[in-house]
Amino acid sequence: MHNKTPLSTPLGLIALLAMACPTWAETDNASVIAATEHITLGPRPLFLVQDMDEQTQHSRELKSRLLNCAAQRGDWQRTDFSIAHRGAPLQFPEHTKEAYIAGAQMGAGILECDVTFTADKELVCRHSQCDLHATTNILATNLAQKCSVPPEFDQNGELTNASAVQCCTSDITLAEFKTLKGKMEGADTEARSLEAYMNGTPNWRTDLYAQRGTLMTHAESIELFKAMGVKMTPELKAPSVAMPFDGMSQADYAQKLVDEYRAANVAPSDVYPQSFELEDVRYWIEHTPEFGKQAVYLDDRYDEEGFDHANPDTWEPSMQALADEGVTIIAPPLWMLLASNPDADESGSRIVPSVYAERAKQAGLDIIAWSFERSGPLSKDGQWYHRTTDDVIDSDGDKLLTLDVLARDVGVMGLFSDWPATVTFYNNCMNVGT
């Protein structure tokens, strides 16, 4: 009897084809990645341009130029000036594969993974170590009882501790983390049921794209970003647990972030590591200089007692001192870079650079601002990201005026945005910035 070789059988041929051909999932994923090369901006940029006022020569000229650009251009180009803040969280669940793909498709040249760690010390993308209760479906799963502060209920089944619930990545393992789904950020801290608690999306955002939210490890985000051809700006999030954590020190944590880029063979010039902790930036400058030379110091000193962003005498360290120790990029909230000029005449601008912005440039520091389109409608006063110009803005069209001053007068090298299409549109039309 002749013995057939494995490949001479139908099953053998099928196995060979399976090894030689990509799966449908792989093909679909490759098509999605290829689609992000074709930049699409959607209706929002034009909507904002139409909302601009024409009170001054500056606003009239800017509106006219942007309208003409919208009418004449269609070949939108990716730009490093447009930085996807958490992906595209104005409408997509933050730090999910879907949000990152949306950010890239809207022309962001740099994407952000906020980096924290799980109970088994694996790095994952989350804005905070302890935000799972507000950004994922963890409370609807059996993992809820592993939370640092799990939900509690009275004898009638009503939620009793909505304001205290807290779930952290360090409460669960990586395997458990990967079973969760991302949702739009938000929680109703006065809710009496889990369903109501989880239905906390601000009404000026949307749940339209929240039906699918794929969580990612830091390493997975690197591979996705590489495939889409974008640069990367990981933020080392401050731990909410005591460090060292299970033997991992803060220095180990900072090093682990860089090591994952090295393992993936990412060029250091394509990575902008960030931290609010100056010690982390100093660590990268000293121990990983190829990454540290473009590390980003996120400035939140506005929370420190005695700090006044308009008074250089209160800044410690000073801009020059930061530059002297090797810091090259500083990143404050955008309001710290701007001041209002309510007495501007018809030929002037009602938004001008702040003293903070001027001193940073004088010291030779590059500037990145955060975060554009993070606030609700500007028709409502008191929006945090526009607090220094609140008295001279009154519509969403004023976001483009703000963007113009940041780009042309302040000279920022890039701008984090919750909806990168708007920044990409501006940069393509005005040819200002990176």
mmCIF file of C-alpha atoms in Angstrom, residues 106-307:
data_model
loop_
_atom_site.group_PDB
_atom_site.id
_atom_site.type_symbol
_atom_site.label_atom_id
_atom_site.label_comp_id
_atom_site.label_asym_id
_atom_site.label_seq_id
_atom_site.Cartn_x
_atom_site.Cartn_y
_atom_site.Cartn_z
ATOM 1 C CA MET A 106 -7.402 62.338 11.311
ATOM 2 C CA GLY A 107 -3.783 63.120 10.503
ATOM 3 C CA ALA A 108 -2.100 63.064 13.896
ATOM 4 C CA GLY A 109 1.610 62.515 13.378
ATOM 5 C CA ILE A 110 2.196 61.636 17.038
ATOM 6 C CA LEU A 111 0.001 59.402 19.226
ATOM 7 C CA GLU A 112 -0.039 59.085 23.009
ATOM 8 C CA CYS A 113 -0.154 56.065 25.275
ATOM 9 C CA ASP A 114 -0.409 57.061 28.928
ATOM 10 C CA VAL A 115 1.567 54.321 30.652
ATOM 11 C CA THR A 116 0.781 52.625 33.945
ATOM 12 C CA PHE A 117 1.120 49.065 35.249
ATOM 13 C CA THR A 118 -0.888 46.045 36.337
ATOM 14 C CA ALA A 119 -0.589 43.853 39.427
ATOM 15 C CA ASP A 120 1.992 41.727 37.588
ATOM 16 C CA LYS A 121 3.951 44.869 36.623
ATOM 17 C CA GLU A 122 3.036 44.851 32.931
ATOM 18 C CA LEU A 123 2.745 48.229 31.188
ATOM 19 C CA VAL A 124 -0.655 49.200 29.782
ATOM 20 C CA CYS A 125 -2.286 52.281 28.264
ATOM 21 C CA ARG A 126 -4.541 54.114 30.725
ATOM 22 C CA HIS A 127 -4.759 57.797 31.633
ATOM 23 C CA SER A 128 -4.492 56.976 35.319
ATOM 24 C CA GLN A 129 -3.573 53.915 37.311
ATOM 25 C CA CYS A 130 -6.911 54.211 39.082
ATOM 26 C CA ASP A 131 -9.473 55.166 36.439
ATOM 27 C CA LEU A 132 -10.811 51.775 35.358
ATOM 28 C CA HIS A 133 -14.140 52.435 37.074
ATOM 29 C CA ALA A 134 -14.666 55.486 34.850
ATOM 30 C CA THR A 135 -13.097 54.340 31.565
ATOM 31 C CA THR A 136 -13.894 50.613 31.290
ATOM 32 C CA ASN A 137 -16.693 48.147 31.939
ATOM 33 C CA ILE A 138 -14.961 46.622 34.982
ATOM 34 C CA LEU A 139 -17.923 47.315 37.279
ATOM 35 C CA ALA A 140 -20.143 45.196 35.045
ATOM 36 C CA THR A 141 -17.795 42.207 35.411
ATOM 37 C CA ASN A 142 -16.746 39.812 38.159
ATOM 38 C CA LEU A 143 -13.513 41.796 38.475
ATOM 39 C CA ALA A 144 -15.426 44.578 40.257
ATOM 40 C CA GLN A 145 -14.812 42.860 43.576
ATOM 41 C CA LYS A 146 -11.053 43.117 43.020
ATOM 42 C CA CYS A 147 -11.234 46.925 42.915
ATOM 43 C CA SER A 148 -9.411 48.938 45.576
ATOM 44 C CA VAL A 149 -12.827 50.304 46.586
ATOM 45 C CA PRO A 150 -15.480 47.986 45.138
ATOM 46 C CA PRO A 151 -19.103 49.049 44.789
ATOM 47 C CA GLU A 152 -21.278 48.492 47.862
ATOM 48 C CA PHE A 153 -25.026 48.053 47.993
ATOM 49 C CA ASP A 154 -27.710 48.352 50.662
ATOM 50 C CA GLN A 155 -30.410 45.770 51.417
ATOM 51 C CA ASN A 156 -32.515 47.124 48.569
ATOM 52 C CA GLY A 157 -29.728 46.659 46.050
ATOM 53 C CA GLU A 158 -28.980 50.360 45.697
ATOM 54 C CA LEU A 159 -25.409 51.568 45.251
ATOM 55 C CA THR A 160 -24.249 53.316 48.419
ATOM 56 C CA ASN A 161 -20.673 54.430 47.728
ATOM 57 C CA ALA A 162 -20.721 55.856 44.209
ATOM 58 C CA SER A 163 -18.443 58.753 45.124
ATOM 59 C CA ALA A 164 -15.796 56.415 46.566
ATOM 60 C CA VAL A 165 -15.600 53.563 44.031
ATOM 61 C CA GLN A 166 -12.059 53.117 42.695
ATOM 62 C CA CYS A 167 -10.614 50.494 40.392
ATOM 63 C CA CYS A 168 -6.914 50.416 39.506
ATOM 64 C CA THR A 169 -4.821 48.609 36.938
ATOM 65 C CA SER A 170 -2.660 47.457 39.857
ATOM 66 C CA ASP A 171 -5.704 45.645 41.292
ATOM 67 C CA ILE A 172 -5.706 43.114 38.440
ATOM 68 C CA THR A 173 -3.318 41.110 36.283
ATOM 69 C CA LEU A 174 -2.597 41.787 32.634
ATOM 70 C CA ALA A 175 -4.696 38.779 31.613
ATOM 71 C CA GLU A 176 -7.630 40.189 33.576
ATOM 72 C CA PHE A 177 -7.060 43.691 32.162
ATOM 73 C CA LYS A 178 -7.281 42.320 28.625
ATOM 74 C CA THR A 179 -10.800 40.977 29.278
ATOM 75 C CA LEU A 180 -12.137 44.504 29.825
ATOM 76 C CA LYS A 181 -13.638 46.893 27.286
ATOM 77 C CA GLY A 182 -13.071 50.618 27.129
ATOM 78 C CA LYS A 183 -15.943 53.055 27.451
ATOM 79 C CA MET A 184 -16.256 56.812 27.246
ATOM 80 C CA GLU A 185 -14.705 58.431 30.305
ATOM 81 C CA GLY A 186 -17.264 59.406 32.893
ATOM 82 C CA ALA A 187 -19.073 58.296 36.032
ATOM 83 C CA ASP A 188 -22.150 59.558 37.850
ATOM 84 C CA THR A 189 -20.849 59.781 41.397
ATOM 85 C CA GLU A 190 -24.365 60.399 42.750
ATOM 86 C CA ALA A 191 -25.863 57.326 41.105
ATOM 87 C CA ARG A 192 -27.805 54.708 43.037
ATOM 88 C CA SER A 193 -27.230 51.901 40.542
ATOM 89 C CA LEU A 194 -24.239 50.581 38.600
ATOM 90 C CA GLU A 195 -26.009 51.195 35.300
ATOM 91 C CA ALA A 196 -26.541 54.856 36.148
ATOM 92 C CA TYR A 197 -23.012 55.162 37.533
ATOM 93 C CA MET A 198 -21.474 53.901 34.305
ATOM 94 C CA ASN A 199 -23.698 56.138 32.171
ATOM 95 C CA GLY A 200 -21.632 59.233 32.943
ATOM 96 C CA THR A 201 -20.541 60.466 29.518
ATOM 97 C CA PRO A 202 -20.724 64.300 29.366
ATOM 98 C CA ASN A 203 -23.597 65.370 27.121
ATOM 99 C CA TRP A 204 -21.273 67.230 24.739
ATOM 100 C CA ARG A 205 -19.443 63.991 23.956
ATOM 101 C CA THR A 206 -21.087 60.866 22.561
ATOM 102 C CA ASP A 207 -21.422 57.118 23.069
ATOM 103 C CA LEU A 208 -21.841 56.570 19.332
ATOM 104 C CA TYR A 209 -18.438 54.889 18.981
ATOM 105 C CA ALA A 210 -18.324 53.310 22.430
ATOM 106 C CA GLN A 211 -19.778 49.952 21.409
ATOM 107 C CA ARG A 212 -16.280 48.587 20.890
ATOM 108 C CA GLY A 213 -13.273 49.628 22.964
ATOM 109 C CA THR A 214 -10.197 47.406 22.682
ATOM 110 C CA LEU A 215 -7.752 47.959 25.543
ATOM 111 C CA MET A 216 -4.041 47.824 24.752
ATOM 112 C CA THR A 217 -0.766 47.104 26.435
ATOM 113 C CA HIS A 218 2.022 49.616 25.974
ATOM 114 C CA ALA A 219 3.874 47.121 23.756
ATOM 115 C CA GLU A 220 0.769 46.599 21.612
ATOM 116 C CA SER A 221 0.383 50.345 21.175
ATOM 117 C CA ILE A 222 3.985 50.551 19.969
ATOM 118 C CA GLU A 223 3.363 47.890 17.319
ATOM 119 C CA LEU A 224 0.143 49.600 16.193
ATOM 120 C CA PHE A 225 1.808 53.010 15.989
ATOM 121 C CA LYS A 226 4.732 51.552 14.044
ATOM 122 C CA ALA A 227 2.331 49.935 11.581
ATOM 123 C CA MET A 228 0.495 53.232 11.074
ATOM 124 C CA GLY A 229 3.753 55.126 10.571
ATOM 125 C CA VAL A 230 3.284 57.632 13.403
ATOM 126 C CA LYS A 231 5.583 58.844 16.139
ATOM 127 C CA MET A 232 4.919 58.130 19.810
ATOM 128 C CA THR A 233 4.674 60.109 23.019
ATOM 129 C CA PRO A 234 4.226 57.836 26.044
ATOM 130 C CA GLU A 235 3.488 59.484 29.376
ATOM 131 C CA LEU A 236 4.817 57.771 32.495
ATOM 132 C CA LYS A 237 1.858 58.136 34.823
ATOM 133 C CA ALA A 238 2.447 58.788 38.505
ATOM 134 C CA PRO A 239 1.776 55.570 40.445
ATOM 135 C CA SER A 240 -1.208 55.545 42.776
ATOM 136 C CA VAL A 241 0.451 52.812 44.836
ATOM 137 C CA ALA A 242 3.504 53.083 47.043
ATOM 138 C CA MET A 243 6.795 52.612 45.243
ATOM 139 C CA PRO A 244 8.736 50.381 45.084
ATOM 140 C CA PHE A 245 5.833 48.157 43.979
ATOM 141 C CA ASP A 246 6.614 44.454 44.352
ATOM 142 C CA GLY A 247 10.298 45.292 43.949
ATOM 143 C CA MET A 248 9.841 47.730 41.043
ATOM 144 C CA SER A 249 11.255 51.176 41.837
ATOM 145 C CA GLN A 250 10.324 54.435 40.119
ATOM 146 C CA ALA A 251 13.612 54.255 38.196
ATOM 147 C CA ASP A 252 12.825 50.673 37.136
ATOM 148 C CA TYR A 253 9.415 51.873 35.946
ATOM 149 C CA ALA A 254 10.928 54.722 33.898
ATOM 150 C CA GLN A 255 13.513 52.364 32.434
ATOM 151 C CA LYS A 256 10.923 49.717 31.580
ATOM 152 C CA LEU A 257 9.041 52.245 29.456
ATOM 153 C CA VAL A 258 12.144 52.975 27.356
ATOM 154 C CA ASP A 259 13.116 49.306 27.187
ATOM 155 C CA GLU A 260 9.864 48.446 25.406
ATOM 156 C CA TYR A 261 10.745 50.876 22.592
ATOM 157 C CA ARG A 262 14.208 49.402 22.336
ATOM 158 C CA ALA A 263 12.762 45.883 22.196
ATOM 159 C CA ALA A 264 10.500 46.975 19.333
ATOM 160 C CA ASN A 265 13.429 48.602 17.468
ATOM 161 C CA VAL A 266 11.813 52.053 17.484
ATOM 162 C CA ALA A 267 14.164 54.906 16.625
ATOM 163 C CA PRO A 268 14.610 57.181 19.675
ATOM 164 C CA SER A 269 13.938 60.176 17.399
ATOM 165 C CA ASP A 270 10.367 58.849 16.982
ATOM 166 C CA VAL A 271 9.673 58.822 20.726
ATOM 167 C CA TYR A 272 8.860 61.747 23.037
ATOM 168 C CA PRO A 273 8.634 60.307 26.581
ATOM 169 C CA GLN A 274 6.675 62.543 28.963
ATOM 170 C CA SER A 275 6.218 62.953 32.690
ATOM 171 C CA PHE A 276 4.841 65.437 35.189
ATOM 172 C CA GLU A 277 7.639 64.310 37.502
ATOM 173 C CA LEU A 278 10.822 66.215 36.733
ATOM 174 C CA GLU A 279 12.838 63.395 38.299
ATOM 175 C CA ASP A 280 11.597 61.030 35.584
ATOM 176 C CA VAL A 281 12.766 63.449 32.889
ATOM 177 C CA ARG A 282 16.126 63.793 34.635
ATOM 178 C CA TYR A 283 16.423 60.000 34.772
ATOM 179 C CA TRP A 284 15.906 59.697 30.998
ATOM 180 C CA ILE A 285 18.357 62.524 30.298
ATOM 181 C CA GLU A 286 21.052 60.831 32.409
ATOM 182 C CA HIS A 287 20.465 57.128 31.782
ATOM 183 C CA THR A 288 18.864 56.980 28.332
ATOM 184 C CA PRO A 289 20.129 60.171 26.669
ATOM 185 C CA GLU A 290 19.063 59.117 23.185
ATOM 186 C CA PHE A 291 15.464 59.232 24.481
ATOM 187 C CA GLY A 292 16.029 61.881 27.152
ATOM 188 C CA LYS A 293 17.147 64.560 24.711
ATOM 189 C CA GLN A 294 13.549 64.986 23.596
ATOM 190 C CA ALA A 295 11.788 64.040 26.806
ATOM 191 C CA VAL A 296 8.836 66.265 27.651
ATOM 192 C CA TYR A 297 8.450 67.912 31.052
ATOM 193 C CA LEU A 298 4.725 68.242 31.689
ATOM 194 C CA ASP A 299 4.314 71.319 33.855
ATOM 195 C CA ASP A 300 1.554 71.195 36.460
ATOM 196 C CA ARG A 301 3.163 73.563 38.944
ATOM 197 C CA TYR A 302 -0.054 75.607 38.872
ATOM 198 C CA ASP A 303 -1.140 73.244 41.648
ATOM 199 C CA GLU A 304 1.757 74.310 43.887
ATOM 200 C CA GLU A 305 1.166 76.922 46.569
ATOM 201 C CA GLY A 306 2.819 80.201 45.655
ATOM 202 C CA PHE A 307 3.255 79.404 41.955
#
